[in-house]
Amino acid sequence: MSNHERSLTTSDSALLNQIVSQVCQAIITIQQQQPELLMEKYRKVQWQKTANQSALSAKFTELLSQTRSREELINKLQLYLKAFLVPAALNVPIISELIAEIRNHNPVISDLNSCLNSTLFPALVPVGIGVLLLDAENLQLKINTEKFLATICQCPIQVKIAFANWSNRGKLDVELHERGYDLIHVPAGRDNADGKMIAFGSSIHELYPKAKEVFVCSSDKVMTNLCNNLQQHGLTVYQVSQHGENINIFNNATGKTIIHSIKPLPEIPSIDQFVLQVKHLIKEEQKQTANYWIKLSQISKLYKTRYQVNISNVIAKYLPGKRARDIFISYPADFVIHQVDDVGELYITLFEQQHFSQKEDVNPANNHKNYQIQNNSLANNLTTKLDLEKAIKNIWTELSKESKNESFDISILASKFKQKYGKPITEQMKELQIGGTFAKFLQSCSDFQVQLKDNKWQVSKLNSPSPASVLSSVSSTKINSAADLEKALKMILTELTKAANNNYVDIGILGIKFHQQYGKPITKQMKELQINGSFIKFLQSCSSFQIQQKGNKFKIVPSATMTSG
């Protein structure tokens, strides 16, 4: 055996076993209370079983017994815990307190500690100590915050001193005394505690020669000079101050600030309870606003007001690293989401499944599989254009009953179709060899009326002749001249402005509508009529229209002298 190696003594082994036991207990507690903090492959391991605990203990004992100092032990322990836990778990209280407690262990010194070439436990004898100075009149330091501070420093905090006029601090002196503080009394008067703390702190390097790190706990800026003085004497200084509900710990040596929240963590409901709470809020909001789709931002606001918990807190617990929308996606049996585009607002509604009576699986992933199988089965029944039209009609009827609205945005209809049949409406149209856009398909259906409102297509049931049917008559008119084209565009523009309840239409919309009605692009029609120039230039040459430019877009309005034609 070399001079750098030796066997652990009985006392060393006892301390190591104690540390390993604490680590194993922390992992068991996390699995019971917050299993989402464990890496996925370790969540289902039954750590309560003796065999699994023994294997875990043996592994940690093997790894940690190879360390040669206290700090190496702490660093390696944190490294090995990363293999068990998700990154966010390393900051939760149970782990922070575990590290702090292990760091503050009083090592059992064996007879061989005098050996110059010591290994694990002799090296655990601290080479320095930490000192905590507290201005108790300026800053209240709770025990949880104190434990958090112990996880930041490299040396154990062995000296804690609080300064105040204890005659008017209630029972604070008793509490701090029980927590191991030395209490220094100062007379009543402004800044007396500050002055005493600065004077005392300036002599720490003399009073405590083993001091390596100092926490200066006060929100007074006057303590900056003390911190600078201590740093000049080679001490690592942490300046601790309170800002609202946060404690800021500024490291003078590195210039980095660690923020610790002193606000009690909100009580997070179970995932099933959360789903029920959100569904209840959505139903209430639907009744109150008469809107079928509710914005996610509004749901988040209502949830925070009602339950004093942010939805983000729920996501952090059950889906670490995910977004709020992901929890709704995980429950397709309860929610339907809709987003117009990638940067647009997310809308949510409830999915009322009437024809699926099997008992739901408690696993969201299994629920998704079950509904996907059902959706595929429904989609297989759509074999013709008429089947698709009937399916859209049924969806429209369901939406109408649920929201009592008479029209819906075309994208909502498409979103509901995807939820019910498990595929985009455009994919279904392609399988049925239906050409054109979804809007054009709806315009071809006898049961729907499609109108343009605020540059968005709205779908309603056909109760009277629709603008689409009126416009379709235009397509029967032959266009043989520029005058015929102007007349056709004038009729399309009239109907579009009536349907949208606006006095203007985007030129692009006018071109699209012409294409839909006449089966060819406007530019092709102009080429056939030997009309040179752009579409805009042609419209500007027509007496029936006025062109207005707004930013990079052109709007077209009927001319003031425009007559019905």
PDB file of C-alpha atoms in Angstrom, residues 332-333 350-357 360 371 374-375 378 402 419-420:
ATOM      1  CA  PRO A 332     -56.485  15.632 -26.331  1.00  0.00           C
ATOM      2  CA  ALA A 333     -59.531  14.031 -24.698  1.00  0.00           C
ATOM      3  CA  LEU A 350     -63.026  21.902 -24.575  1.00  0.00           C
ATOM      4  CA  PHE A 351     -63.265  18.700 -26.522  1.00  0.00           C
ATOM      5  CA  GLU A 352     -66.632  17.125 -25.795  1.00  0.00           C
ATOM      6  CA  GLN A 353     -66.286  13.521 -26.958  1.00  0.00           C
ATOM      7  CA  GLN A 354     -69.762  12.042 -27.310  1.00  0.00           C
ATOM      8  CA  HIS A 355     -69.123   8.772 -29.095  1.00  0.00           C
ATOM      9  CA  PHE A 356     -66.113   7.323 -27.246  1.00  0.00           C
ATOM     10  CA  SER A 357     -67.378   5.447 -24.225  1.00  0.00           C
ATOM     11  CA  GLU A 360     -59.890   6.641 -20.375  1.00  0.00           C
ATOM     12  CA  TYR A 371     -58.196   8.739 -29.743  1.00  0.00           C
ATOM     13  CA  GLN A 374     -60.631   6.307 -33.214  1.00  0.00           C
ATOM     14  CA  ASN A 375     -59.880   9.323 -35.418  1.00  0.00           C
ATOM     15  CA  LEU A 378     -63.651   8.017 -38.578  1.00  0.00           C
ATOM     16  CA  GLU A 402     -71.766  24.697 -28.131  1.00  0.00           C
ATOM     17  CA  GLN A 419     -59.065  17.159 -33.834  1.00  0.00           C
ATOM     18  CA  LYS A 420     -61.923  14.881 -34.769  1.00  0.00           C
TER      19      LYS A 420
END
